[in-house]
Amino acid sequence: MEQQQPSSYAQGRLFPRLASLLVIHAHAVSIACCVAGLVGLLLLPPLAKTTHVSENALLPGSAKVTFSEADALNASAIANELQSILKDSTNRYMAFRSWLFHYFDLFGVDYYYQVFWPPDRSFSPLRFMSSSYGVEGWLAHNKSKYSQDLPHPGVNLVGIVRAPRGDGNEAIVLVTPFDLEKLANGDALTLGLSLVILELFTKAHWLAKDIIWLAADSQYGAYTAVDAWLKEYHQLASECATLQYRTSLISNLKSGNVFEGSSEWLDDVTIEDFKRAGAISAGFIVMFSREDDSVAFDSIQLKAEGSNGQMPNLDLINVVTTLATYRQGLLLNLDSFKGIKSWPGLNTIGDIVKHLGKFAGYVYPDWGFALSASEYVQGAATLLSSIWNQALGVPTGPHGAFRDYQLDAVTLEIFSGVNLKNTLSSHDLLKNTGRLLEGAIRSVNNLLEKFHHSVFLYFLVSPTKFVPISIYGIPFALLIITLPLQASALCSRVSSQDKSVADKESTTKINKVGPANWIRGVQIVTLVELWSIVTSLMPIPLSLFTLSSETKIILWTMLACATLCAALYAFSILFPLSNQLGSLLQSAILLDSDFVPIKALTLGFAAIFLGVMSAVNFAVALLGVLLVIPMCLCAQPISQVRKSILTPGGRSLTSLLSMAGIILTIFLSAPILLLSGIVVGGPLRTSLLQLWNWTESLWFWGSSLYLLGFLVYLPCSVLCLFVVFWCR
Amino acid sequence: MGRRKIMLLWGGIAVAIALRSILMGINAPLLLGRSVEVATPITSLKRLAEGYWRKQLGMSPYTGGTYHGSPLLLVCLGHYLEKSLIIFLIADLSGALLLHLIGEILVTVNLKPSDLGDPNKSSLHTHDPEQLSTGNLAALLYLLNPFTIVSCVGGSTSPIENVIILLALYAAIAGNAPLAAFGWALATHLSLYPAILFIPVAVALVGGPDRPSRSLFQNLATSINKNGKSIDGLHGRHQILEGLKWQCLFDLIAWSGIWWLSILGFCSLVLHKQPNGLYEMFKETYGFILTVEDLTPNMGLFWYFFMEVFDFFRPFFLMVFHANILCMLLPLTIRLHHRPLFLSFIFIVVWTVLKSYPSVGDMALYFGLMTLFMEELLGFRYAFLLLNGYICTAILGPVMYNLWIWRGTGNANFYFATALVHAFIQIILIVEGVSTMLKYDRSLKKLVDSLRDCDAHKVPHNEQSEPPPPVEVLTSPIATARA
C-alpha cells in the first residue's frame, strides 16, 4: 500500500495532488489543526477587538441631558410614596394600579393594562424550536388546563408617550419589572425612576419615536410578562381567537378576586384596548439586582444574551457602554464566572500569553499586545460566561423576549454598593442611571433604520471588547476540518485496500465489497440516529404521567437502553450478514475495515451537524466540537489495539497512544459523562432531580443544546462505543 | 417468499404509515405547510382551500391570484381537505405499488452481467427468495424516504402529481398506450413539466422497457445462434428482438389527444360559471409557472435571479432559463434511448433543478425511481459526497431560511447559497448517473463481445469434441478480456 501511494499522487494535476497529500498525512494534519484550534481558542481574549459605534446616526452623548438632581430626588420621593401606599392598602394590586394610572393621567399619556397567564412549562411537542409558531398553541393548551382553576393572572401596565415629531410608526420600549409580592426598595426606586423619565419625555420636544413604558408584572418572571406583552403587540388584530378568549376572561375577572371593589378606572373603556405605537426600534430593561449585598461599588451589569445565543446588535451595547463609561462614569460590567478566576492553570496560561504578547511585539511591533495575566483571566472568565450563556440557549433576562421578534434589547441590572436607605449615594446612582437611560433613548431616537450596521454574532470579553465571528470562526474551522479530513482518509484507505485486493485477484475496479460494507455502515448509523431522535422525544409521553422527576429520568434511561437493544436485535434479525454478504465480507476485505464505514459516516454526519449548528448557535457548536472531536477521532476497535500490543515487535508507542485514545473516547462518551456528572452533583436524588429540571428547561426554551445532545453527541458516543467494543 | 421478506415488507409499510400518522397527530402539517421547501405556490394545500372557497362562492377560483393549480384538484380534494392525509397516504401507497410493478417488469426484461454468467458481477439481489427484489426495495425506500414523508404530510399536492407521473411511466413500461397517454396528459395538466416525459413514454412504448442497446442483443443472438446453446438468463426474453412497435406511438398520440380533450372538457365544466374560464386557467397555471410571477424564496434558482433582473430583460432571461431544460432533451434522448425509464429519471432530476417552483416532492419522485437502478448504479462515484451533500442541504436550507426570515441575522444570500449547493449536488447526480449508466452499458457490451469472440475462436477448434462445460466458457474469456 505504501509503495503505491507516492505514484498515485505524484502524477496528476495540482489540486488532486494536494488533496491526496493532505489525505495521506491526515493524522499529522489533524493533530496540527487541533492544536492550532485549541491555541486559537485560548488566545481569544487578547485577539478581541475594541468596540466602536458603527451607526453614525446614533451620536451617543452629543446632546445635553436634562435629567437632573431634582429628578433623582423626585424619583426617590415617588418610590417612598409607593411604599407607603402599598403598606396601607388592603389590596396591593388594586392600589398599585390606581396609583400608577393616576400618574399616567397626570402626565397625559395613553395607558392600558394587559392580562396574561403563565405558559405551561412541561414538555409539549409544539413548543420546541417554534418561536415563530404563535400564541394559539399554548393558549389552546392552557385553556383546557386552567378552565376550572384559574391561576392568578399577571397584569402588565403600559403607558405610551406620543412623540410630537413622529408619525407613530416607531417606538422605543422601556421596561421596568416589578413584583408586588416581594417588592424591594430597589423595585420601588426603578418604578419611580421610570415614571420620572416618562414625565421627562412628555416634555421632550425632540422626540421622534413614541416611548412605551411597560411595567411588567414579574410574579411569573420578568421574561414571561415581557414575552406575553410582545406577543400580543405583534399579533394581527384578525388573529383574534385569543382576543375573544381574553375578553371573556377579563369579564370573568372583573367579577372575580383580582379587580374586587369598585374602581373608577375600570369604567374607562379604552383602558382595556391594546394600544400600539408602531415598530419597536429598541428595548431597555432597567431593574435593581436582588442580590445587592455582594458588591462594594455601585455598578451596572449589562445582560444581552437572548434565546439560543441570539445577541442584540452590538451598536446598542456600544451606545450604553459609551454613555455609561465616558459620560456618567458608571462602572459597567458583564456576567462572568467568578469561580474560575482562582484556578492556577488559568493564571499560568495568562502568564504565558503575557510573555507571548511581549515576544510577538519584539518580532513585529504590530503583532504585540500588552495584556497582564489578571486581565487575561478576567477576560477569559467573562468570555467563558458569555459562551456558556449563549450555549445554554436560555435568555439571561427579559431582553430575550425582544430578540424573538428581531428586536434589539438590553437589560441594565443595577447593583447598589450601599444600603438603599442611605439616600445620598442612592440619589447619585439614580441620577447617573437616569441620565444614562435618557441619553441611550435619545440616541436610539436618532436612528433612521433598524440596527444593522454592527455585528450580531459576537462574544463579549469586556463591555468594550468583543470577539466577532470572523475571529472566533477560525479556531472552530480548524477544529472541525479534522472530521471530514479523517473521514476521507478512512474512505481512501478502504478504496486503496479494495484496489489492492482487486489487483491481487485481477478483477475490475468496480467491486461489490465496498458497497456491501458501506450499506451496512449506513444502516447501522441510520438506526442509531433514529434511535437517538426517538430517545429525545421520550419525555413527551413520560411527562403525561404524574411521576416524580427521579422516576421519570430513570425510566427514560431504561427505556432508551431497552429501545437500543431491541432495535439492534431486530436489525440483526432483519438484516443478518447473509451468507452471500458475509462471505464477501470475510473473503475480500481485510479484517479491520469493518469499523471503517461506521466511523467515516459518524465523522461525516458529526461534521455536517456541527457545521450547521455553528450557523444556528455558535457557542453550542463550539462546545460540541470540543466534546465530539476527541471522542470520535480517537475511536478504534479495542481488539485491534490489543492484538497489536500482544504482537511482539509491534510499535509499542503507537499502540499505547491508541490505547490512551480509546480511554479518552470512553470517558468522553455520553453514559460515562452523565454518570460522573450525577456522582459529582451531590446526593443521587437531588442530582437526578436537577438533571430532569435542567432537561425540561432546555426543552422549554427550545435550546439548541438539546438538539446537539440528541442529534450529535448521543449517537456519536453510541457509535464510538460500538466501534470500540464490537467492531473488528 | 421467505418469512423475513414478508416481515421486512409489511413492517416497512407499517412503519411508513405509522410515521405519517404520528407526524399528522402532532400537528406537523401546520409547521411543514409553512416551509417553502414543501409547499410551493402551485402545490400548496392552503391555496387550494382558498381556491375551493372562492369556487363555492361562485367566483372563479383564480381570483385574487392565490390558487394556481388545476380545477380538477379543486373538485377532487376540495370536499376532503380535512381528510387529506388519507388521500395522500393512499397516493403514496399506490405510488409505491406502481414502483414495485415497474421493478417487476424491469427484472423480467433487463439483462444483467449475472445473466450472462459473469461470476465477478453476481448481483447483490439475486433470485434468492429471502432477498427483497428490486421492485420491493424501491417501493419500500419510496415509502420510507424522508422527502416522501415530508411531502405527504406537509400540506402539498405533490404526492398526487407523483403518483400520476409514476402511473404514466408504469403504463409506458407495460406497453399500455391508452393508460400511458392518460397519465401523461393528466400529469402535464397538473404541473406542466411532465410534458417532457412524452419522449421517454413514447420511446418506452415503441422500443420496449429498459435494456442494453439493441446492437448488443444482436451480437448476443448471433453468438448464441452460432454456438447453438442458450444462456440461462435469457429464457423468456424473446420479445427483446422484436421490431419497433410504431403503432404504439400513433396510439399514444391519438389517446393523448382524447384524454386532453376530456380533461379540458372537465375543466370547463368545473369553471362553467366563469367567462373565459379555460383561458384564465391556462394563464394562472401554465402562465404562472412560465412567467415566474411569485418570487417567494424556494429551493430553486429562479427567485433570486428574477428578483434582480431589470424588467425589460425579464422575457429574454425567462426564455433562456426555460430553454435550459429543452436543450438537454435531445442529446439525452439520443444517448439513453434504449433506457427510457432511466431517461425519465434523468429528466425529472433535470426539471427539479431547473423548475421555477421546485419542492421536496420532486426529490421524492426521483429518489423513488433511482432505487430501481440500484444494480446499475453500484459503480457510482462520489456516493459519500452526495449522501452528505443531500443531508447537509436538507438541514441547512430550513436553518438558513430561519436565520434570514425569523431571526434577522442571516440574509437572502445565505439561503440562495444553500440552493446553489443543492443544485450543484443534483447536477453531480445527473452527470455521474448518466456516466455510470453508460459505463455499465459499455462493460456489458465488452462482456458480450468477448463472449462472441471466444465463441468464434472456440467453435471451429472444438468442432468435433463435446462443448466444454459452460462455466469455463463463460468465465475465462472475461478474465482475459479484462487483463
Coordinates of N, CA and C in Angstrom, one line a residue, chain A residues 125-126 130 132-133 307-311 403-406 456-457 487-488 491 506-508 510 512 515-516 518-519 522 573-576 578 580-581 584 600-601 604-605 608-609 611-612 615-617 704, chain B residues 4 7-8 26-28 30-31 34 119-126 128 131-132 374 378-379 384 387-389 391-393 395-396 399-400 402-409 414 439-440 443 479 482-483:
Chain A
P125 N -44.9 18.9 22.4 CA -44.2 18.8 21.2 C -44.1 20.1 20.4
L126 N -45.0 20.9 20.5 CA -45.0 22.1 19.6 C -44.2 23.2 20.1
S130 N -40.0 26.6 17.9 CA -41.1 27.2 17.2 C -41.5 28.5 17.8
S132 N -41.7 31.1 16.2 CA -42.5 31.8 15.3 C -43.9 31.2 15.2
Y133 N -44.2 30.2 16.0 CA -45.4 29.5 15.8 C -46.6 30.3 16.3
S307 N -32.6 34.1 23.6 CA -32.8 32.6 23.5 C -31.9 32.1 22.4
N308 N -31.3 30.9 22.6 CA -30.5 30.3 21.6 C -29.3 31.1 21.1
G309 N -28.7 31.8 22.1 CA -27.5 32.5 21.8 C -27.6 33.7 20.9
Q310 N -28.8 34.2 20.7 CA -29.0 35.4 19.9 C -28.6 36.6 20.7
M311 N -27.9 37.5 20.1 CA -27.4 38.7 20.7 C -28.1 39.9 20.0
R403 N -35.7 39.6 21.4 CA -34.9 39.0 20.3 C -35.7 38.1 19.4
D404 N -36.8 37.5 20.0 CA -37.6 36.6 19.3 C -38.4 37.3 18.2
Y405 N -38.5 38.6 18.3 CA -39.2 39.4 17.3 C -38.2 40.3 16.5
Q406 N -36.9 39.8 16.5 CA -35.9 40.6 15.7 C -35.7 42.0 16.3
F456 N -24.1 41.0 14.7 CA -25.0 40.3 15.5 C -24.3 39.1 16.2
L457 N -23.3 38.6 15.6 CA -22.6 37.3 16.1 C -21.3 37.7 16.7
A487 N -12.4 11.5 7.9 CA -13.4 10.6 7.2 C -12.9 10.3 5.8
S488 N -12.3 11.3 5.1 CA -11.9 11.0 3.7 C -10.6 10.1 3.8
C491 N -12.0 6.7 4.1 CA -12.5 6.3 2.8 C -11.5 5.9 1.9
S506 N -7.1 -9.7 -9.8 CA -7.2 -9.3 -11.2 C -8.7 -9.2 -11.6
T507 N -9.4 -8.5 -10.8 CA -10.8 -8.3 -11.2 C -10.9 -6.8 -11.6
T508 N -12.1 -6.4 -11.9 CA -12.2 -5.0 -12.3 C -12.1 -4.1 -11.1
I510 N -14.5 -2.0 -10.3 CA -15.8 -2.0 -9.7 C -15.8 -3.2 -8.8
K512 N -17.8 -5.3 -5.4 CA -19.0 -5.4 -4.6 C -18.8 -5.2 -3.1
P515 N -19.4 -1.5 -1.6 CA -20.8 -1.1 -1.4 C -21.5 -1.9 -0.3
A516 N -21.3 -3.2 -0.3 CA -21.9 -4.0 0.8 C -21.6 -3.5 2.2
W518 N -20.4 -0.6 2.9 CA -20.9 0.7 3.1 C -22.4 0.7 3.5
I519 N -23.2 -0.1 2.7 CA -24.6 -0.2 3.0 C -24.9 -0.6 4.4
V522 N -24.2 2.4 6.6 CA -25.3 3.4 6.5 C -26.4 2.9 7.4
I573 N -31.8 -9.4 13.1 CA -32.6 -10.4 12.6 C -33.0 -10.1 11.2
L574 N -33.4 -8.8 11.0 CA -34.0 -8.4 9.7 C -32.9 -8.4 8.6
F575 N -31.7 -7.9 9.0 CA -30.6 -7.7 8.1 C -29.4 -8.5 8.6
P576 N -29.5 -9.9 8.6 CA -28.4 -10.6 9.0 C -27.3 -10.5 8.0
S578 N -26.0 -12.0 5.7 CA -26.5 -13.2 4.9 C -25.2 -13.9 4.4
Q580 N -24.2 -14.7 1.6 CA -23.6 -14.0 0.4 C -22.7 -12.9 0.9
L581 N -23.4 -11.9 1.6 CA -22.7 -10.8 2.1 C -21.6 -11.1 3.0
L584 N -18.6 -12.5 1.4 CA -17.9 -11.5 0.6 C -17.1 -10.7 1.6
A600 N -16.4 6.4 9.4 CA -16.4 7.5 8.4 C -17.7 8.2 8.4
L601 N -18.8 7.4 8.4 CA -20.1 8.0 8.4 C -20.4 8.8 9.6
G604 N -18.7 12.0 9.3 CA -19.3 12.8 8.3 C -20.6 13.5 8.8
F605 N -21.4 12.8 9.5 CA -22.6 13.4 9.9 C -22.4 14.4 11.1
I608 N -21.3 17.6 9.6 CA -22.4 18.3 9.0 C -23.2 19.0 10.1
F609 N -23.6 18.2 11.1 CA -24.5 18.8 12.1 C -23.8 19.9 12.9
G611 N -21.4 21.8 11.7 CA -21.3 22.9 10.9 C -22.6 23.7 10.8
V612 N -23.7 23.0 10.7 CA -25.0 23.6 10.6 C -25.3 24.3 11.9
A615 N -24.1 27.7 12.5 CA -24.9 28.8 11.9 C -26.0 29.1 12.9
V616 N -26.6 28.1 13.6 CA -27.7 28.4 14.4 C -27.3 29.0 15.7
N617 N -26.3 28.3 16.4 CA -25.9 28.8 17.7 C -24.4 28.4 17.8
S704 N -30.7 24.9 21.5 CA -30.0 24.0 20.6 C -29.1 23.0 21.3
Chain B
R4 N -38.8 -13.7 6.4 CA -38.1 -12.5 6.7 C -38.5 -11.4 5.7
M7 N -41.8 -10.0 6.5 CA -41.7 -9.2 7.7 C -41.2 -7.8 7.3
L8 N -40.1 -7.8 6.5 CA -39.5 -6.6 6.1 C -40.5 -5.7 5.3
I26 N -49.1 15.0 15.7 CA -48.5 16.1 16.5 C -48.6 17.4 15.7
N27 N -49.5 17.4 14.8 CA -49.8 18.7 14.1 C -48.6 19.2 13.3
A28 N -47.8 18.3 12.8 CA -46.6 18.8 12.0 C -47.0 19.5 10.7
L30 N -48.9 21.9 10.2 CA -49.0 23.3 10.5 C -47.6 23.9 10.3
L31 N -46.6 23.3 10.8 CA -45.3 23.8 10.7 C -44.7 23.6 9.3
R34 N -45.8 25.7 6.2 CA -45.3 27.0 6.1 C -43.9 27.0 5.4
P119 N -19.4 -14.3 -13.1 CA -19.5 -14.6 -11.7 C -18.9 -13.4 -10.9
N120 N -18.0 -12.6 -11.5 CA -17.5 -11.5 -10.7 C -18.5 -10.4 -10.5
K121 N -19.6 -10.5 -11.3 CA -20.6 -9.4 -11.2 C -21.9 -10.0 -10.6
S122 N -21.8 -11.0 -9.9 CA -23.0 -11.5 -9.3 C -23.7 -10.4 -8.5
S123 N -25.0 -10.2 -8.7 CA -25.6 -9.1 -8.1 C -25.8 -9.2 -6.6
L124 N -26.1 -8.1 -6.0 CA -26.4 -8.2 -4.6 C -27.7 -8.8 -4.3
H125 N -28.7 -8.6 -5.2 CA -30.0 -9.1 -5.0 C -30.3 -10.1 -6.1
T126 N -29.9 -11.3 -5.9 CA -30.1 -12.4 -6.9 C -31.5 -12.9 -6.6
D128 N -32.6 -15.0 -4.8 CA -32.7 -15.6 -3.5 C -34.1 -15.2 -3.0
Q131 N -34.2 -12.6 -0.3 CA -33.8 -11.2 -0.6 C -35.0 -10.4 -1.2
L132 N -35.0 -9.1 -0.9 CA -36.0 -8.3 -1.5 C -35.7 -8.1 -2.9
M374 N -30.6 0.5 -8.7 CA -29.5 0.4 -7.7 C -28.4 -0.5 -8.3
L378 N -24.3 0.8 -9.1 CA -23.4 0.4 -8.0 C -22.0 1.1 -8.1
G379 N -21.6 1.3 -9.3 CA -20.3 1.9 -9.5 C -20.2 3.4 -9.4
F384 N -20.5 9.0 -1.3 CA -20.3 9.5 0.1 C -20.6 11.0 0.1
L387 N -24.3 11.7 -0.5 CA -25.1 11.4 0.7 C -25.0 12.6 1.6
N388 N -23.7 12.9 1.9 CA -23.5 14.0 2.9 C -24.1 15.3 2.4
G389 N -23.9 15.5 1.1 CA -24.4 16.8 0.5 C -25.9 16.9 0.6
I391 N -27.8 15.4 2.9 CA -28.2 15.6 4.3 C -27.9 17.1 4.6
C392 N -26.7 17.6 4.2 CA -26.3 18.9 4.5 C -27.3 20.0 4.0
T393 N -27.7 19.9 2.7 CA -28.6 20.9 2.2 C -30.0 20.8 2.8
I395 N -30.7 20.0 5.8 CA -30.8 20.6 7.1 C -30.5 22.1 6.9
L396 N -29.5 22.4 6.1 CA -29.0 23.8 6.0 C -30.1 24.8 5.4
V399 N -32.6 25.9 8.0 CA -31.8 26.7 9.0 C -31.5 28.1 8.5
M400 N -31.1 28.2 7.2 CA -30.7 29.5 6.7 C -32.0 30.3 6.5
N402 N -34.6 30.2 8.3 CA -34.9 30.6 9.7 C -34.1 31.8 10.1
L403 N -32.8 31.7 9.8 CA -31.8 32.8 10.2 C -32.2 34.1 9.4
W404 N -32.6 33.9 8.2 CA -32.9 35.1 7.4 C -34.2 35.7 7.8
I405 N -35.3 34.9 7.8 CA -36.6 35.4 7.9 C -37.0 35.7 9.4
W406 N -36.7 34.7 10.2 CA -37.2 34.8 11.6 C -36.2 35.5 12.5
R407 N -34.9 35.2 12.4 CA -34.0 35.8 13.3 C -33.4 37.1 12.9
G408 N -33.3 37.3 11.5 CA -32.8 38.5 11.0 C -31.3 38.6 11.1
T409 N -30.6 37.5 11.4 CA -29.1 37.6 11.5 C -28.5 37.1 10.2
F414 N -27.3 33.8 2.0 CA -27.0 32.6 2.7 C -28.0 31.5 2.2
K439 N -21.2 3.6 -18.6 CA -20.1 2.8 -18.3 C -20.6 1.3 -18.1
Y440 N -21.7 1.2 -17.4 CA -22.3 -0.1 -17.2 C -22.7 -0.7 -18.5
S443 N -19.6 -1.9 -20.2 CA -19.0 -3.1 -19.7 C -19.8 -4.4 -20.1
A479 N -11.9 -12.9 -18.0 CA -10.7 -12.6 -17.3 C -9.6 -12.2 -18.3
R482 N -10.3 -8.7 -19.5 CA -10.1 -7.6 -18.5 C -8.6 -7.4 -18.3
A483 N -7.8 -8.5 -18.5 CA -6.4 -8.4 -18.1 C -5.7 -7.3 -18.8

